[in-house]
PDB file of C-alpha atoms in Angstrom:
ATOM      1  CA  UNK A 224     115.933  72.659 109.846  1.00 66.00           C
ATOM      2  CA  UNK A 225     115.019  72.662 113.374  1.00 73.00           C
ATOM      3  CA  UNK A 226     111.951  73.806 115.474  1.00 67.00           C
ATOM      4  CA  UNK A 227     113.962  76.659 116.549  1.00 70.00           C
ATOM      5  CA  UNK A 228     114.678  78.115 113.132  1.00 78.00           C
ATOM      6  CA  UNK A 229     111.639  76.604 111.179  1.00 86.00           C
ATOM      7  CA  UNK A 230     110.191  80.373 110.662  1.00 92.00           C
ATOM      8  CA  UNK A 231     113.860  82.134 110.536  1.00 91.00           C
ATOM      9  CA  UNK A 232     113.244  85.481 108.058  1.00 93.00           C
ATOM     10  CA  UNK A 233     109.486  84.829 108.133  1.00 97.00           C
ATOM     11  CA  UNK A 234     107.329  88.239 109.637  1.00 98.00           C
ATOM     12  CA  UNK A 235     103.777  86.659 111.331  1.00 98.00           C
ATOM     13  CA  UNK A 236     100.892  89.410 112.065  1.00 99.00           C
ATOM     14  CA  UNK A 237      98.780  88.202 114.881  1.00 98.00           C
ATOM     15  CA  UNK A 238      95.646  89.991 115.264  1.00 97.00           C
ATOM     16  CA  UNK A 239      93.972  90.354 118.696  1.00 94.00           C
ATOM     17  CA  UNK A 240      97.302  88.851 120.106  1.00 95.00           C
ATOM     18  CA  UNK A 241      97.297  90.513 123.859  1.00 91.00           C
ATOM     19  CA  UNK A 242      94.520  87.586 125.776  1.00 87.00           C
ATOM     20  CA  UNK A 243      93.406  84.758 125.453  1.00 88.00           C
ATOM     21  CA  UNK A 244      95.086  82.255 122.938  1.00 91.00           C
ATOM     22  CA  UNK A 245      97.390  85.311 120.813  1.00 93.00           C
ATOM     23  CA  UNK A 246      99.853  85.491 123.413  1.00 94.00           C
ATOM     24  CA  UNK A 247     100.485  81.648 123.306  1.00 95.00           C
ATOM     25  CA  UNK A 248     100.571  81.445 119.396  1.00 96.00           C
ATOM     26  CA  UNK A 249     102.672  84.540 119.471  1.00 96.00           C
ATOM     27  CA  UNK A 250     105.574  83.041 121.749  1.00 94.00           C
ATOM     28  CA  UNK A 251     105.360  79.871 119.454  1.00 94.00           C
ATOM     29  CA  UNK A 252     105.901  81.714 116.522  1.00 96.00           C
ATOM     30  CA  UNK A 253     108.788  83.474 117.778  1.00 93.00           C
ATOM     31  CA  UNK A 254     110.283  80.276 119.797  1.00 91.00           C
ATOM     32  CA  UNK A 255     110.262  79.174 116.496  1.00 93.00           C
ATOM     33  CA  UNK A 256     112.488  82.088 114.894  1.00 92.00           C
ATOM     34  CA  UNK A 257     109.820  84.627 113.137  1.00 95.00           C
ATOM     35  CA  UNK A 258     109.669  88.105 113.837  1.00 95.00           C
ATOM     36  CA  UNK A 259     106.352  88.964 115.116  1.00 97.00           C
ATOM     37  CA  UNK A 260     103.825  91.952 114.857  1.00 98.00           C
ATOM     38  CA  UNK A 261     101.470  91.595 117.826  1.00 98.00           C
ATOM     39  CA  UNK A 262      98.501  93.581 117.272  1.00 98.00           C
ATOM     40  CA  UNK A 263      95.735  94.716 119.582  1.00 97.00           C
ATOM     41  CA  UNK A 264      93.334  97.298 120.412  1.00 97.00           C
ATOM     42  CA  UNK A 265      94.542 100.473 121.159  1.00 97.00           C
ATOM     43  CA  UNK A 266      93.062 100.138 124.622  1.00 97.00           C
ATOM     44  CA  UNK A 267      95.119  97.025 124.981  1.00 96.00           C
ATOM     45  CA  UNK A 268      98.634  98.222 124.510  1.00 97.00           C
ATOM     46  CA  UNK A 269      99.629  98.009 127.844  1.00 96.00           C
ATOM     47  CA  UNK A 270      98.635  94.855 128.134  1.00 93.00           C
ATOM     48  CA  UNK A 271     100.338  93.511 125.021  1.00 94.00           C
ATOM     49  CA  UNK A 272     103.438  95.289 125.897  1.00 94.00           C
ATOM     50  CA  UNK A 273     103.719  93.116 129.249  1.00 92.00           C
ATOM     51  CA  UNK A 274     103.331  90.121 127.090  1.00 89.00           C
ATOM     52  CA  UNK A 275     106.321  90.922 125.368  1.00 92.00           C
ATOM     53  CA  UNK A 276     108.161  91.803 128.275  1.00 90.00           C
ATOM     54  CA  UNK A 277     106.752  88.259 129.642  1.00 87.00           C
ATOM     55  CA  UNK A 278     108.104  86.801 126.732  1.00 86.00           C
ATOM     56  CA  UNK A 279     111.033  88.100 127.306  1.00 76.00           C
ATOM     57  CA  UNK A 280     113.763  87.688 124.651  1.00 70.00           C
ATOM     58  CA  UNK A 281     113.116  84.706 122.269  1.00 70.00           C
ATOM     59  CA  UNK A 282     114.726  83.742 118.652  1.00 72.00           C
ATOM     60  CA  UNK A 283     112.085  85.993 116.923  1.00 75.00           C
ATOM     61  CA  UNK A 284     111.407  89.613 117.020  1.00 91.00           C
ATOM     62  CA  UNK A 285     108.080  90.571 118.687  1.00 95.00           C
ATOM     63  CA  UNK A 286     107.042  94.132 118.116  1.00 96.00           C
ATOM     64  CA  UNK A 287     103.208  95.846 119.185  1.00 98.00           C
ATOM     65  CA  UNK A 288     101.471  97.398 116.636  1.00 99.00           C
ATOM     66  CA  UNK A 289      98.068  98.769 117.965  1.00 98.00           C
ATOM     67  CA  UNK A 290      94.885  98.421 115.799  1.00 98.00           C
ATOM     68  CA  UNK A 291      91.408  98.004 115.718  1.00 96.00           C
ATOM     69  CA  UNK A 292      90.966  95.738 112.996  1.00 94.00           C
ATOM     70  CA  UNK A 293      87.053  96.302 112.463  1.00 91.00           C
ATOM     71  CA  UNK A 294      88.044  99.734 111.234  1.00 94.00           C
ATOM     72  CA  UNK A 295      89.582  99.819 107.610  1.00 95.00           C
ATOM     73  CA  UNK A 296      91.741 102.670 108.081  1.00 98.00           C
ATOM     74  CA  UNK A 297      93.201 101.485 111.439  1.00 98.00           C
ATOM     75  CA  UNK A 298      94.041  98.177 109.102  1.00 97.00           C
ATOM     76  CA  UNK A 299      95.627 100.051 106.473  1.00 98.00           C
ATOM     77  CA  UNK A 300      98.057 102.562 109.093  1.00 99.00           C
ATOM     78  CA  UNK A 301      98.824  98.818 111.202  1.00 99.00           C
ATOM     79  CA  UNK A 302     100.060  97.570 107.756  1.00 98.00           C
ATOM     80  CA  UNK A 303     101.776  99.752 106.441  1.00 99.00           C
ATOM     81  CA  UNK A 304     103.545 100.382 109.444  1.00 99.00           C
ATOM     82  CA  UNK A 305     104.447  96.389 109.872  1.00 99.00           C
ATOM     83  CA  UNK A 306     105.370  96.943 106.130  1.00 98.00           C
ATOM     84  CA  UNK A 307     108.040  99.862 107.353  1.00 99.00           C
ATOM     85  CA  UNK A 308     109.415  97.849 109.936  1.00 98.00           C
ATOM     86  CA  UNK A 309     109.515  94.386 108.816  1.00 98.00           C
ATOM     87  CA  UNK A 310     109.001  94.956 104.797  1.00 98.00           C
ATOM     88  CA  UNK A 311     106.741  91.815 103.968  1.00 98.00           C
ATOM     89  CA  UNK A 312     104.149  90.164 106.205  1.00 98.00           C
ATOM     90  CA  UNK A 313     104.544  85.479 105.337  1.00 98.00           C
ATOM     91  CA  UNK A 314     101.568  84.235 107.958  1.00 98.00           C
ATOM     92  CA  UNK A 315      98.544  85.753 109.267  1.00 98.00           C
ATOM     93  CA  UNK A 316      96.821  84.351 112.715  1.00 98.00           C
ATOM     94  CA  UNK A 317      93.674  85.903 112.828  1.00 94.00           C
ATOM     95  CA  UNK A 318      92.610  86.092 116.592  1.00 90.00           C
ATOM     96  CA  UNK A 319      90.987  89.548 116.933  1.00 89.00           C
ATOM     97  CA  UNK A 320      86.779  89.165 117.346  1.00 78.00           C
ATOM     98  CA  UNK A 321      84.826  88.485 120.806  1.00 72.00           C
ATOM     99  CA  UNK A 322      85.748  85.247 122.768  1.00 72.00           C
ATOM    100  CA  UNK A 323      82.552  83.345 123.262  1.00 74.00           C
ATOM    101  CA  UNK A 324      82.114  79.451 124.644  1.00 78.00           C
ATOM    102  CA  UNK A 325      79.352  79.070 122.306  1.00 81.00           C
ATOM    103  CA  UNK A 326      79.422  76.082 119.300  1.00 85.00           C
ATOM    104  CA  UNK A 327      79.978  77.586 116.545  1.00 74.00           C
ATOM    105  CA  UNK A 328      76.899  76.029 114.696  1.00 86.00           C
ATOM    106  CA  UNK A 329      75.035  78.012 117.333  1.00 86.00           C
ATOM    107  CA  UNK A 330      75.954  81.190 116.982  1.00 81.00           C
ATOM    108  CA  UNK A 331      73.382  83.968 115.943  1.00 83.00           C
ATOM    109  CA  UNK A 332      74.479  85.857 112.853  1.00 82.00           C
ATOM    110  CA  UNK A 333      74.941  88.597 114.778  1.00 78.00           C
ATOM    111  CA  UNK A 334      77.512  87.589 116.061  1.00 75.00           C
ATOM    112  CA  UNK A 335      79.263  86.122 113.490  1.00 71.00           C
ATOM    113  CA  UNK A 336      79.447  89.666 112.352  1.00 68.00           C
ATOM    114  CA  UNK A 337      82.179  90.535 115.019  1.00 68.00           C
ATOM    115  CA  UNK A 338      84.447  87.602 114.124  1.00 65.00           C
TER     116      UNK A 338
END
């Protein structure tokens, strides 16, 4: 087993995948031979769709599945449509919530609440 085919016939969902850290983790996971639903807002599908192109073609699939993962029933379409296409989800990255620089230890609760 190599680096390249580590993940071969695994299917990784990575929420809030389209800034920040999910585009990184997504092209690792597909360097690495899984097929990969990148979600993200629905506002964001643009964006995530020029990752992919960015991307370009690597071992792994990579396919945009548009979600707002606060909301249940947004959560329940996205799956079942990653279900449909890929028919089992292996790994979850969860990277959806706000970015902040804050510690962690000194973060109101508030805020917690949108991680």
């Amino acid at each position: 087993m190599t680096a390249e085919t580590l993940l071969e016939e695994k299917v990784a969902l990575v929420t809030g995948a389209s800034r920040h850290l999910g585009p990184v983790i997504v092209d690792e996971l597909a360097s690495a031979g899984a097929a990969v639903a990148l979600n993200c807002l629905p506002s964001d599908e643009e964006e995530a769709l020029q990752t992919v192109a960015e991307l370009g073609e690597r071992r792994g699939e990579i396919q945009v599945f548009p979600a707002d993962v606060s909301q249940a029933n947004d959560v329940r379409e996205m799956g079942e449509a990653i279900l449909e296409r890929f028919g089992y989800i292996d790994i979850l990255v969860h990277c959806a919530g706000p970015w902040c620089d804050t510690p962690f230890v000194e973060l109101p609760e508030a805020d917690w609440d949108g991680i």
